[in-house]
Amino acid sequence: MTDPQFVLTERVQRALAAAFGPDFADADPLIRPSQFADFQANVALSLAKRLRRQPREVAQAIAEELKDFPGTIEISGPGFLNITLSDAWITEQAAQILADPRAGVGVSTPPQTVVIDYSAPNAAKEMHVGHLRTTIVGDSLVRVMEHLGNRVIRQNHLGDWGTPFGMLIEHLLDIGEAAAVAQLEAGDGTGFYQAARSKFDADDDFKQRARERVTTLQSGDPETLRLWHVFMDATVRYFNKVYTMLGVTLTDDDIAGESMYNAMLAKTCDDLESAGVAVLSEGALCVFPPGFTGSDDRPLPLIIRKSDGGYGYATTDLAAIRYRVHDLKADRILYVVGNDQALHFQMVYAAARQAGWLPDTVSAEHIQIGMMLGPDGRRFKTRSGTSVKLVDLLTEAVDRAGAAIAERDYDGATRSQIAQAVGMGAVKYADLSVSHDSEYIFDFDRMLGFTGNTGPYMQYATARIRSIFRNAGIDATAATGPILLGEPAERALALQLLDFGTLVERVAESAEPHRLCAYLFETASTFTGFYENCPVLKAGVPDDVRASRLALCALTLRVLETGLSLLGVPVPDRM
Ligand code: ARG
């Protein structure tokens, strides 16, 4: 591990144990970046009371035990330890990650099986803007966890089952298969749904047919199932169009929609009932997980079988959790889903724990996705008030990116490649750079900006380093240093790069891709400071200095490229 904060924490903990006894070995040394040194440790102040000694005395005792420390330590103020790392130590660590194709990112030992439930649009409706965010955030978590060597299982929990399919299938028959397929493939699921819905509301004969169709679908009638497949296949082809445009890693193999659990629902209910976890309440089968009460202080039910015998969303999720733990052998399950479903998931997890289907060794986490707002601060809609079609939104991003680079002199193919990468990169980065649970305003002008913490800025910063190597006429992998730290800007950049490995681990632990964005942005800014102060290819730069600076460029490039690929943000070769 080369991350200084991590290394220092370990060192100071060892010093604490040596100075005050083993009880202090896991006290938090409170290492923070400092204005006066590289870091400061505030632990002496927090331990003084416990030790009944003066904070400065405590600091002194810790410093005594840090004699072999690779740097200098000063005690300042009431008892801060100001820590400055030696250039030799930084150089040595930097050399280590420079020689490492993974730039200091380790692998999880032992690897975990991580199930990631994300995207999950509903087939009965248009894949809406909210699903854009769960798709992008989920896909980035997949990439991060996989990069760390975990076994990742994607689960696209499509809404592909339930009573609406009766009317959808009848409507499909009314307009004809070919017309239905064309409409669904084009992404007009909403229009299709609305047409079916208005007939259902206005036409008693249609309503009757739709109801009967639900029954034949549930009974497994082959012809009805065939029609359901026709509907679903066309819908999934549209989803795939969106996934391809976005460059997300989901494939048809990852589809594990609600329909998949259909055959397990009766047993799910029976098992919960015979275990005494579910009870009948007003004709419905319910679980009352402890600790959940409604506004009237009455226990809140999780309904798993309605009084008419129908199953619901919660039943499917309980069957799914059991499958994921028992069959998929998950150690960790992430649900990347809108934050409006928080209560649902808390109750599902609690019920599953009660049933013994979710052991304490398996963590189930709701990665809450905040709502996407329009520029007016309200729920994102088109001007006419209907929900926005996702392909249209993505196409507009690419068009706008193309307009932004219109005056540059690229040939047509290169231009459209760049526009594609910049447009998608902008949309994805905008989604990823804010914490996933906060609301955010979808604003083309801001996300496509070439300054600030945006996709295009990060792509540009990366492409700029690639062009340094093009101009130097060497491959970045050939820049092997050694790294020398003459200028403060070189030292600052090296220190920043040392953090990458731990940072990626933290992103995986917390499931927070925005931390990676913040780090990469900081890295690009630190690089700019370096590049402005430290000429690389200019005539007169001594050979060893140039070799060192090229190595710093190469390492920065590797960190940015790896980081952006973990976010799923493509980098065009030039910009
Ligand atoms: N289809 C659901 C929706 O659009 C999301 C499904 C999330 N996953 C789950 N296991 N419930 O709201």
Coordinates of C-alpha atoms and ligand atoms in Angstrom, one line a residue:
M1 CA 0.0 0.0 0.0
T2 CA 1.5 3.3 -1.0
D3 CA -1.2 5.7 0.1
P4 CA 0.7 7.9 2.7
Q5 CA -2.4 8.5 4.9
F6 CA -2.8 4.7 5.1
V7 CA 0.9 4.0 5.8
L8 CA 1.0 6.8 8.4
T9 CA -2.0 5.5 10.2
E10 CA -0.4 2.1 10.6
R11 CA 2.9 3.6 11.7
V12 CA 1.4 5.9 14.2
Q13 CA -0.8 3.1 15.6
R14 CA 2.3 1.0 16.1
A15 CA 3.9 3.9 17.9
L16 CA 0.8 4.3 20.1
A17 CA 1.0 0.6 21.1
A18 CA 4.7 0.9 21.8
A19 CA 4.3 4.1 23.9
F20 CA 1.1 3.3 25.8
G21 CA 0.4 -0.4 25.5
P22 CA -1.4 -2.7 23.2
D23 CA -4.8 -1.3 24.1
F24 CA -3.9 1.7 22.0
A25 CA -3.0 -0.2 18.9
D26 CA -6.3 0.5 17.1
A27 CA -6.9 4.1 18.3
D28 CA -7.6 6.4 15.3
P29 CA -4.4 8.5 14.8
L30 CA -6.6 11.2 13.2
I31 CA -4.2 11.8 10.3
R32 CA -5.3 14.8 8.2
P33 CA -3.8 16.8 5.4
S34 CA -2.1 19.8 6.9
Q35 CA -1.3 23.4 5.8
F36 CA 2.1 23.3 7.5
A37 CA 3.3 19.9 6.6
D38 CA 2.2 17.0 4.4
F39 CA -0.1 15.7 7.2
Q40 CA -0.9 16.2 10.8
A41 CA -1.9 13.7 13.4
N42 CA -4.3 15.0 16.1
V43 CA -4.3 11.9 18.2
A44 CA -2.3 13.3 21.1
L45 CA -5.1 15.7 21.9
S46 CA -7.8 13.1 21.8
L47 CA -5.8 10.7 23.9
A48 CA -4.5 13.1 26.6
K49 CA -7.6 12.8 28.7
R50 CA -7.7 9.0 28.6
L51 CA -4.0 9.0 29.6
R52 CA -4.3 11.8 32.1
R53 CA -1.2 13.5 30.6
Q54 CA -0.6 16.8 28.9
P55 CA -1.3 16.6 25.1
R56 CA 2.2 17.9 24.3
E57 CA 3.7 15.2 26.5
V58 CA 1.7 12.6 24.7
A59 CA 2.8 13.9 21.4
Q60 CA 6.4 13.8 22.5
A61 CA 6.0 10.1 23.6
I62 CA 4.5 9.2 20.2
A63 CA 7.3 11.1 18.3
E64 CA 9.9 9.2 20.3
E65 CA 8.5 5.9 19.0
L66 CA 8.6 7.2 15.4
K67 CA 12.4 7.6 15.3
D68 CA 12.8 5.4 12.2
F69 CA 10.1 7.3 10.4
P70 CA 10.9 8.2 6.7
G71 CA 10.5 11.9 7.2
T72 CA 10.3 14.6 9.8
I73 CA 8.0 15.1 12.7
E74 CA 7.4 18.3 14.6
I75 CA 5.2 19.0 17.5
S76 CA 3.3 22.2 17.2
G77 CA 0.6 24.1 19.1
P78 CA -1.1 22.2 21.9
G79 CA 0.2 18.8 20.6
F80 CA -0.3 18.4 16.9
L81 CA 2.2 16.1 15.2
N82 CA 3.2 17.7 11.9
I83 CA 4.5 15.1 9.5
T84 CA 6.5 15.7 6.4
L85 CA 7.5 12.7 4.3
S86 CA 11.0 12.4 3.0
D87 CA 11.4 12.8 -0.8
A88 CA 13.2 9.5 -0.8
W89 CA 10.2 7.7 0.6
I90 CA 7.8 9.3 -1.9
T91 CA 10.2 8.5 -4.8
E92 CA 10.4 4.9 -3.7
Q93 CA 6.7 4.5 -3.5
A94 CA 6.1 6.3 -6.8
A95 CA 8.7 3.9 -8.4
Q96 CA 6.7 1.0 -7.1
I97 CA 3.4 2.1 -8.6
L98 CA 5.1 3.2 -11.8
A99 CA 6.3 -0.4 -12.3
D100 CA 2.8 -1.7 -11.6
P101 CA 0.4 -1.8 -14.5
R102 CA -2.5 -1.5 -12.0
A103 CA -1.0 1.8 -10.6
G104 CA -1.2 0.5 -7.1
V105 CA -4.7 -0.9 -7.1
G106 CA -4.6 -4.2 -5.2
V107 CA -7.1 -7.1 -5.3
S108 CA -9.6 -8.1 -2.6
T109 CA -8.5 -11.0 -0.6
P110 CA -10.4 -13.2 -0.5
P111 CA -12.5 -12.1 -3.5
Q112 CA -16.2 -11.6 -2.8
T113 CA -19.2 -12.6 -4.8
V114 CA -21.0 -9.4 -5.3
V115 CA -24.5 -9.4 -6.8
I116 CA -25.4 -6.0 -8.3
D117 CA -29.0 -5.3 -9.1
Y118 CA -29.2 -2.3 -11.4
S119 CA -30.9 -0.7 -14.4
A120 CA -34.1 -2.7 -14.1
P121 CA -36.5 -0.7 -16.3
N122 CA -40.1 -1.7 -16.6
A123 CA -41.2 -3.3 -19.8
A124 CA -44.8 -2.0 -19.5
K125 CA -43.6 1.6 -19.7
E126 CA -40.9 3.6 -21.3
M127 CA -37.4 3.2 -19.8
H128 CA -37.4 6.6 -18.1
V129 CA -34.7 9.0 -17.1
G130 CA -34.5 7.6 -13.5
H131 CA -33.3 4.3 -15.0
L132 CA -30.5 6.1 -16.7
R133 CA -28.9 6.9 -13.4
T134 CA -29.3 3.4 -11.9
T135 CA -27.8 2.0 -15.1
I136 CA -24.8 4.3 -15.1
V137 CA -24.1 4.2 -11.3
G138 CA -24.6 0.4 -11.2
D139 CA -22.3 -0.2 -14.2
S140 CA -19.6 1.8 -12.6
L141 CA -19.9 -0.2 -9.4
V142 CA -19.7 -3.4 -11.5
R143 CA -16.4 -2.2 -13.1
V144 CA -14.8 -1.1 -9.8
M145 CA -15.7 -4.4 -8.0
E146 CA -14.5 -6.5 -10.9
H147 CA -11.3 -4.6 -11.2
L148 CA -10.6 -5.5 -7.5
G149 CA -10.9 -9.1 -8.5
N150 CA -14.3 -9.9 -7.1
R151 CA -16.8 -12.2 -8.8
V152 CA -19.5 -9.8 -9.9
I153 CA -23.0 -11.0 -11.0
R154 CA -25.1 -8.5 -12.7
Q155 CA -28.9 -8.8 -12.2
N156 CA -31.1 -6.8 -14.4
H157 CA -34.4 -7.1 -12.4
L158 CA -36.7 -6.0 -15.3
G159 CA -40.3 -5.3 -14.6
D160 CA -41.5 -7.9 -17.0
W161 CA -44.5 -9.5 -15.3
G162 CA -47.8 -8.7 -13.6
T163 CA -51.4 -7.8 -14.4
P164 CA -50.6 -5.0 -17.0
F165 CA -49.4 -7.7 -19.3
G166 CA -52.9 -8.9 -19.9
M167 CA -53.9 -5.6 -21.5
L168 CA -50.6 -5.2 -23.2
I169 CA -50.9 -8.6 -24.9
E170 CA -54.5 -7.9 -26.0
H171 CA -53.4 -4.6 -27.4
L172 CA -50.6 -6.3 -29.3
L173 CA -53.1 -8.6 -30.8
D174 CA -55.4 -5.7 -31.8
I175 CA -52.7 -3.7 -33.7
G176 CA -50.9 -6.8 -35.0
E177 CA -47.5 -8.2 -34.0
A178 CA -45.5 -6.5 -36.7
A179 CA -46.8 -3.0 -35.8
A180 CA -46.4 -3.6 -32.1
V181 CA -42.8 -4.8 -32.5
A182 CA -41.9 -1.8 -34.6
Q183 CA -43.4 0.6 -32.0
L184 CA -41.7 -1.1 -29.1
E185 CA -38.3 -1.4 -30.8
A186 CA -38.5 2.3 -31.5
G187 CA -38.7 3.0 -27.8
D188 CA -42.4 4.0 -27.6
G189 CA -43.3 1.7 -24.8
T190 CA -45.1 4.6 -23.1
G191 CA -47.3 5.2 -26.1
F192 CA -48.0 1.5 -26.4
Y193 CA -48.9 1.3 -22.7
Q194 CA -51.1 4.4 -22.8
A195 CA -53.1 3.1 -25.8
A196 CA -53.7 -0.2 -24.0
R197 CA -54.6 1.6 -20.8
S198 CA -57.2 3.9 -22.4
K199 CA -58.9 1.0 -24.1
F200 CA -58.9 -0.8 -20.8
D201 CA -60.6 2.1 -19.1
A202 CA -63.2 2.8 -21.9
D203 CA -64.0 -0.5 -23.3
D204 CA -65.6 -3.2 -21.2
D205 CA -65.1 -5.9 -23.7
F206 CA -61.4 -5.2 -23.9
K207 CA -61.2 -5.1 -20.1
Q208 CA -62.7 -8.5 -20.0
R209 CA -60.3 -9.9 -22.6
A210 CA -57.3 -8.3 -20.7
R211 CA -58.4 -10.0 -17.5
E212 CA -58.8 -13.4 -19.1
R213 CA -55.4 -12.9 -20.7
V214 CA -53.7 -12.4 -17.3
T215 CA -55.1 -15.7 -16.2
T216 CA -54.0 -17.6 -19.3
L217 CA -50.5 -16.0 -19.0
Q218 CA -50.2 -17.1 -15.4
S219 CA -51.4 -20.6 -16.2
G220 CA -48.6 -20.9 -18.7
D221 CA -50.6 -21.1 -21.9
P222 CA -48.0 -21.6 -24.7
E223 CA -49.6 -19.2 -27.2
T224 CA -49.9 -16.5 -24.6
L225 CA -46.3 -17.0 -23.5
R226 CA -45.3 -16.7 -27.1
L227 CA -47.0 -13.3 -27.4
W228 CA -45.4 -12.3 -24.1
H229 CA -42.0 -13.1 -25.6
V230 CA -42.8 -11.2 -28.8
F231 CA -43.6 -8.2 -26.6
M232 CA -40.5 -8.6 -24.3
D233 CA -38.0 -9.4 -27.1
A234 CA -38.9 -6.2 -28.9
T235 CA -38.7 -4.2 -25.6
V236 CA -35.4 -5.7 -24.7
R237 CA -34.0 -4.8 -28.2
Y238 CA -34.8 -1.2 -27.4
F239 CA -33.2 -1.4 -23.9
N240 CA -30.1 -2.9 -25.6
K241 CA -30.0 0.0 -28.0
V242 CA -29.8 2.3 -25.0
Y243 CA -27.2 0.1 -23.3
T244 CA -25.1 0.1 -26.5
M245 CA -25.2 3.9 -26.8
L246 CA -24.2 4.3 -23.2
G247 CA -21.5 1.6 -23.4
V248 CA -22.7 -0.2 -20.3
T249 CA -21.7 -3.8 -19.8
L250 CA -25.2 -5.3 -19.4
T251 CA -26.1 -8.1 -21.8
D252 CA -29.1 -10.4 -22.3
D253 CA -27.3 -12.9 -20.0
D254 CA -27.8 -10.5 -17.1
I255 CA -31.5 -10.3 -17.4
A256 CA -33.1 -11.8 -14.3
G257 CA -36.5 -10.1 -14.5
E258 CA -39.5 -10.4 -12.2
S259 CA -40.9 -13.2 -14.4
M260 CA -38.0 -15.4 -13.5
Y261 CA -39.2 -15.7 -9.9
N262 CA -42.8 -16.3 -10.9
A263 CA -42.6 -20.1 -10.3
M264 CA -41.1 -19.5 -6.8
L265 CA -43.7 -17.2 -5.4
A266 CA -46.1 -19.7 -4.0
K267 CA -43.4 -21.6 -2.2
T268 CA -41.9 -18.3 -1.0
C269 CA -45.2 -17.5 0.7
D270 CA -45.8 -21.1 2.0
D271 CA -42.3 -21.2 3.5
L272 CA -42.7 -17.9 5.2
E273 CA -46.1 -18.9 6.6
S274 CA -45.0 -22.2 7.9
A275 CA -41.9 -20.7 9.5
G276 CA -44.3 -18.3 11.3
V277 CA -42.6 -15.3 9.7
A278 CA -45.8 -14.4 7.7
V279 CA -49.3 -14.3 9.1
L280 CA -52.7 -13.7 7.6
S281 CA -54.1 -10.3 8.2
E282 CA -57.5 -9.3 6.8
G283 CA -57.2 -12.0 4.2
A284 CA -53.7 -11.0 3.1
L285 CA -50.5 -12.8 3.9
C286 CA -48.1 -10.3 5.6
V287 CA -44.8 -10.1 7.3
F288 CA -44.6 -7.5 10.1
P289 CA -40.8 -7.0 10.5
P290 CA -40.0 -5.7 13.9
G291 CA -39.3 -2.0 14.2
F292 CA -41.5 -0.8 11.3
T293 CA -44.6 1.2 12.3
G294 CA -46.9 3.4 10.5
S295 CA -48.0 6.9 11.5
D296 CA -50.7 5.4 13.8
D297 CA -48.0 3.4 15.6
R298 CA -49.4 0.2 14.2
P299 CA -46.9 -2.4 12.9
L300 CA -46.4 -1.9 9.1
P301 CA -47.2 -4.9 7.0
L302 CA -45.1 -6.2 4.1
I303 CA -47.8 -7.8 2.0
I304 CA -46.6 -10.9 0.2
R305 CA -49.9 -12.3 -1.0
K306 CA -52.9 -10.1 -1.5
S307 CA -56.4 -11.2 -0.4
D308 CA -57.2 -12.0 -4.0
G309 CA -54.3 -14.4 -4.0
G310 CA -52.1 -12.2 -6.2
Y311 CA -48.4 -11.7 -5.4
G312 CA -46.6 -8.4 -5.5
Y313 CA -43.3 -6.6 -5.8
A314 CA -42.2 -7.6 -2.3
T315 CA -42.9 -11.3 -2.9
T316 CA -40.6 -11.2 -5.9
D317 CA -37.9 -9.5 -4.0
L318 CA -38.0 -12.0 -1.2
A319 CA -37.8 -14.9 -3.7
A320 CA -34.9 -13.0 -5.4
I321 CA -32.9 -12.5 -2.2
R322 CA -33.2 -16.1 -1.4
Y323 CA -32.0 -17.1 -4.8
R324 CA -29.1 -14.6 -4.7
V325 CA -27.9 -15.9 -1.3
H326 CA -28.5 -19.5 -1.8
D327 CA -27.9 -20.1 -5.5
L328 CA -25.7 -17.3 -6.5
K329 CA -23.7 -17.5 -3.2
A330 CA -23.6 -13.7 -2.7
D331 CA -21.4 -12.2 0.0
R332 CA -22.7 -8.8 -0.8
I333 CA -25.9 -7.7 -2.7
L334 CA -26.2 -4.1 -4.0
Y335 CA -29.6 -2.8 -5.0
V336 CA -29.0 0.3 -7.2
V337 CA -32.6 1.7 -7.1
G338 CA -34.4 5.0 -6.6
N339 CA -34.4 6.4 -3.1
D340 CA -38.2 6.4 -3.0
Q341 CA -38.0 2.6 -2.5
A342 CA -35.9 2.9 0.7
L343 CA -38.7 1.6 3.0
H344 CA -39.5 -1.3 0.7
F345 CA -35.9 -2.5 0.8
Q346 CA -35.5 -2.1 4.5
M347 CA -38.6 -4.1 5.1
V348 CA -37.6 -6.8 2.6
Y349 CA -34.1 -7.1 4.2
A350 CA -35.6 -7.3 7.6
A351 CA -38.2 -10.0 6.6
A352 CA -35.4 -12.0 4.8
R353 CA -33.3 -11.8 8.0
Q354 CA -36.2 -13.0 10.0
A355 CA -36.7 -15.9 7.7
G356 CA -33.1 -16.8 7.9
W357 CA -32.6 -16.3 4.1
L358 CA -30.2 -13.4 4.6
P359 CA -27.6 -14.4 7.1
D360 CA -25.6 -11.8 9.0
T361 CA -22.5 -12.7 6.9
V362 CA -24.2 -11.3 3.8
S363 CA -24.7 -7.6 3.4
A364 CA -27.6 -6.2 1.5
E365 CA -27.3 -2.6 0.6
H366 CA -29.7 -0.2 -1.0
I367 CA -27.6 2.2 -3.1
Q368 CA -30.1 4.9 -3.2
I369 CA -30.5 6.9 -6.4
G370 CA -31.7 10.5 -6.1
M371 CA -34.2 11.9 -8.5
M372 CA -33.1 13.6 -11.7
L373 CA -34.6 17.1 -12.0
G374 CA -35.1 19.3 -15.1
P375 CA -33.4 22.7 -15.3
D376 CA -36.6 24.1 -13.6
G377 CA -35.8 22.1 -10.5
R378 CA -38.9 19.8 -11.0
R379 CA -39.1 16.2 -12.0
F380 CA -37.5 15.8 -15.4
K381 CA -40.1 16.1 -18.2
T382 CA -40.2 17.3 -21.8
R383 CA -41.9 20.6 -22.6
S384 CA -45.1 18.8 -23.5
G385 CA -45.0 17.3 -20.0
T386 CA -44.6 13.7 -21.1
S387 CA -41.6 11.7 -19.8
V388 CA -38.4 12.0 -21.9
K389 CA -37.5 9.2 -24.2
L390 CA -34.0 8.0 -23.3
V391 CA -32.5 7.5 -26.8
D392 CA -33.6 11.0 -27.7
L393 CA -31.9 12.4 -24.7
L394 CA -28.7 10.6 -25.5
T395 CA -28.8 11.5 -29.2
E396 CA -29.2 15.1 -28.2
A397 CA -26.1 14.9 -25.9
V398 CA -24.1 13.5 -28.9
D399 CA -25.4 16.2 -31.2
R400 CA -24.6 19.0 -28.8
A401 CA -21.1 17.5 -28.3
G402 CA -20.7 17.5 -32.1
A403 CA -21.7 21.2 -32.3
A404 CA -19.2 22.0 -29.6
I405 CA -16.3 20.7 -31.6
A406 CA -17.7 21.9 -35.0
E407 CA -14.9 24.3 -35.8
R408 CA -12.1 21.9 -35.2
D409 CA -10.6 20.3 -38.2
Y410 CA -11.2 16.6 -38.0
D411 CA -12.4 14.3 -40.7
G412 CA -16.0 13.2 -40.5
A413 CA -15.3 9.8 -38.9
T414 CA -13.0 11.2 -36.2
R415 CA -15.5 14.0 -35.5
S416 CA -18.4 11.7 -34.9
Q417 CA -16.3 9.3 -32.8
I418 CA -15.3 12.2 -30.6
A419 CA -18.8 13.6 -30.4
Q420 CA -20.1 10.1 -29.4
A421 CA -17.4 9.8 -26.6
V422 CA -17.8 13.3 -25.4
G423 CA -21.6 13.2 -25.4
M424 CA -21.9 9.9 -23.6
G425 CA -19.0 10.8 -21.3
A426 CA -20.7 14.0 -20.3
V427 CA -24.0 12.4 -19.4
K428 CA -22.3 9.5 -17.5
Y429 CA -19.8 11.7 -15.7
A430 CA -22.6 14.1 -14.6
D431 CA -24.5 11.2 -13.1
L432 CA -21.5 9.8 -11.4
S433 CA -19.8 13.0 -10.0
V434 CA -22.6 13.9 -7.6
S435 CA -23.3 11.6 -4.7
H436 CA -25.7 9.0 -5.9
D437 CA -28.4 9.7 -3.3
S438 CA -28.7 13.4 -4.0
E439 CA -31.1 15.0 -6.5
Y440 CA -29.4 16.5 -9.4
I441 CA -30.4 18.8 -12.2
F442 CA -29.9 17.5 -15.7
D443 CA -28.4 20.4 -17.5
F444 CA -26.7 19.9 -20.9
D445 CA -24.8 23.1 -20.8
R446 CA -23.2 22.3 -17.5
M447 CA -22.4 18.7 -18.2
L448 CA -20.9 19.5 -21.6
G449 CA -18.7 22.3 -20.3
F450 CA -15.0 21.9 -20.8
T451 CA -14.1 23.3 -17.4
G452 CA -14.9 22.2 -13.9
N453 CA -15.6 18.6 -12.7
T454 CA -17.1 17.4 -16.0
G455 CA -16.7 14.5 -18.3
P456 CA -15.3 16.6 -21.2
Y457 CA -12.7 18.2 -18.9
M458 CA -11.6 14.9 -17.6
Q459 CA -11.4 13.5 -21.2
Y460 CA -9.5 16.5 -22.3
A461 CA -7.0 16.3 -19.4
T462 CA -6.4 12.7 -20.4
A463 CA -6.1 13.3 -24.1
R464 CA -3.7 16.1 -23.4
I465 CA -1.2 13.8 -21.7
R466 CA -1.6 11.3 -24.6
S467 CA -0.6 14.1 -27.0
I468 CA 2.5 14.8 -24.9
F469 CA 3.7 11.3 -25.7
R470 CA 2.7 11.7 -29.3
N471 CA 4.8 14.8 -29.5
A472 CA 7.7 13.1 -27.7
G473 CA 7.5 10.2 -30.1
I474 CA 7.5 7.6 -27.4
D475 CA 5.0 5.2 -25.9
A476 CA 3.8 6.0 -22.3
T477 CA 4.8 2.6 -21.2
A478 CA 8.4 3.4 -22.1
A479 CA 8.6 6.2 -19.6
T480 CA 10.1 4.4 -16.7
G481 CA 11.8 7.2 -14.9
P482 CA 13.5 7.2 -12.4
I483 CA 11.3 9.8 -10.8
L484 CA 13.1 12.8 -9.2
L485 CA 11.4 15.4 -7.1
G486 CA 13.0 18.7 -7.7
E487 CA 10.1 21.1 -7.8
P488 CA 7.2 21.3 -5.3
A489 CA 4.7 20.7 -8.1
E490 CA 6.5 17.4 -8.9
R491 CA 6.3 16.4 -5.3
A492 CA 2.6 17.3 -5.0
L493 CA 1.7 15.3 -8.1
A494 CA 3.6 12.2 -6.9
L495 CA 1.9 12.4 -3.5
Q496 CA -1.5 12.7 -5.2
L497 CA -0.8 9.6 -7.4
L498 CA 0.1 7.5 -4.4
D499 CA -3.5 7.6 -3.2
F500 CA -5.0 5.9 -6.1
G501 CA -5.0 2.3 -4.8
T502 CA -6.6 3.0 -1.5
L503 CA -9.1 5.4 -3.1
V504 CA -10.4 2.6 -5.4
E505 CA -10.8 0.3 -2.4
R506 CA -12.8 3.0 -0.6
V507 CA -15.0 3.5 -3.6
A508 CA -15.8 -0.2 -3.6
E509 CA -16.4 -0.3 0.2
S510 CA -18.7 2.7 0.2
A511 CA -20.2 2.0 -3.2
E512 CA -19.7 5.7 -4.0
P513 CA -18.4 6.4 -7.5
H514 CA -18.5 10.2 -6.9
R515 CA -15.4 9.8 -4.7
L516 CA -13.5 8.5 -7.7
C517 CA -14.6 11.5 -9.8
A518 CA -13.5 13.9 -7.0
Y519 CA -10.1 12.2 -6.8
L520 CA -9.6 12.2 -10.6
F521 CA -10.6 15.8 -10.8
E522 CA -8.1 16.6 -8.1
T523 CA -5.5 14.6 -9.9
A524 CA -6.1 16.4 -13.2
S525 CA -5.9 19.8 -11.4
T526 CA -2.6 18.8 -9.7
F527 CA -1.3 17.7 -13.0
T528 CA -2.2 21.1 -14.5
G529 CA -0.2 22.8 -11.8
F530 CA 2.8 20.5 -12.6
Y531 CA 2.5 21.0 -16.3
E532 CA 2.5 24.7 -16.0
N533 CA 5.5 24.8 -13.8
C534 CA 7.6 22.0 -15.0
P535 CA 8.4 21.9 -18.8
V536 CA 8.7 18.4 -20.1
L537 CA 9.7 18.5 -23.8
K538 CA 11.1 22.0 -23.9
A539 CA 14.7 22.3 -25.2
G540 CA 17.2 22.7 -22.4
V541 CA 15.5 20.4 -19.9
P542 CA 18.2 18.0 -18.7
D543 CA 17.7 14.4 -19.8
D544 CA 17.2 13.0 -16.3
V545 CA 14.7 15.6 -15.5
R546 CA 12.8 15.0 -18.7
A547 CA 12.8 11.3 -18.1
S548 CA 11.4 11.9 -14.6
R549 CA 8.7 14.3 -15.8
L550 CA 7.7 11.9 -18.6
A551 CA 7.4 9.2 -16.0
L552 CA 5.1 11.4 -13.9
C553 CA 3.1 12.1 -17.0
A554 CA 2.8 8.4 -17.7
L555 CA 1.7 7.6 -14.2
T556 CA -0.9 10.3 -14.3
L557 CA -2.1 9.0 -17.6
R558 CA -2.4 5.5 -16.2
V559 CA -4.3 6.7 -13.2
L560 CA -6.7 8.8 -15.2
E561 CA -7.3 6.1 -17.8
T562 CA -7.9 3.4 -15.3
G563 CA -10.1 5.7 -13.2
L564 CA -12.2 6.8 -16.2
S565 CA -12.5 3.2 -17.4
L566 CA -13.8 2.3 -13.9
L567 CA -16.4 5.0 -14.3
G568 CA -17.2 3.7 -17.8
V569 CA -16.3 7.0 -19.3
P570 CA -14.6 6.6 -22.7
V571 CA -11.6 8.7 -23.7
P572 CA -11.2 9.8 -27.3
D573 CA -7.6 9.8 -28.5
R574 CA -7.6 13.4 -29.3
M575 CA -10.0 16.3 -28.5
Ligands
ARG1 N1 -38.3 -2.1 -11.9 C1 -38.1 -1.4 -10.7 C2 -38.4 0.1 -10.9 O1 -38.3 0.6 -12.0 C3 -36.8 -1.5 -10.1 C4 -36.4 -2.9 -9.6 C5 -35.2 -2.8 -8.6 N2 -34.8 -4.1 -8.2 C6 -35.5 -4.9 -7.3 N3 -34.9 -6.0 -7.0 N4 -36.6 -4.5 -6.8 O2 -38.7 0.8 -10.0

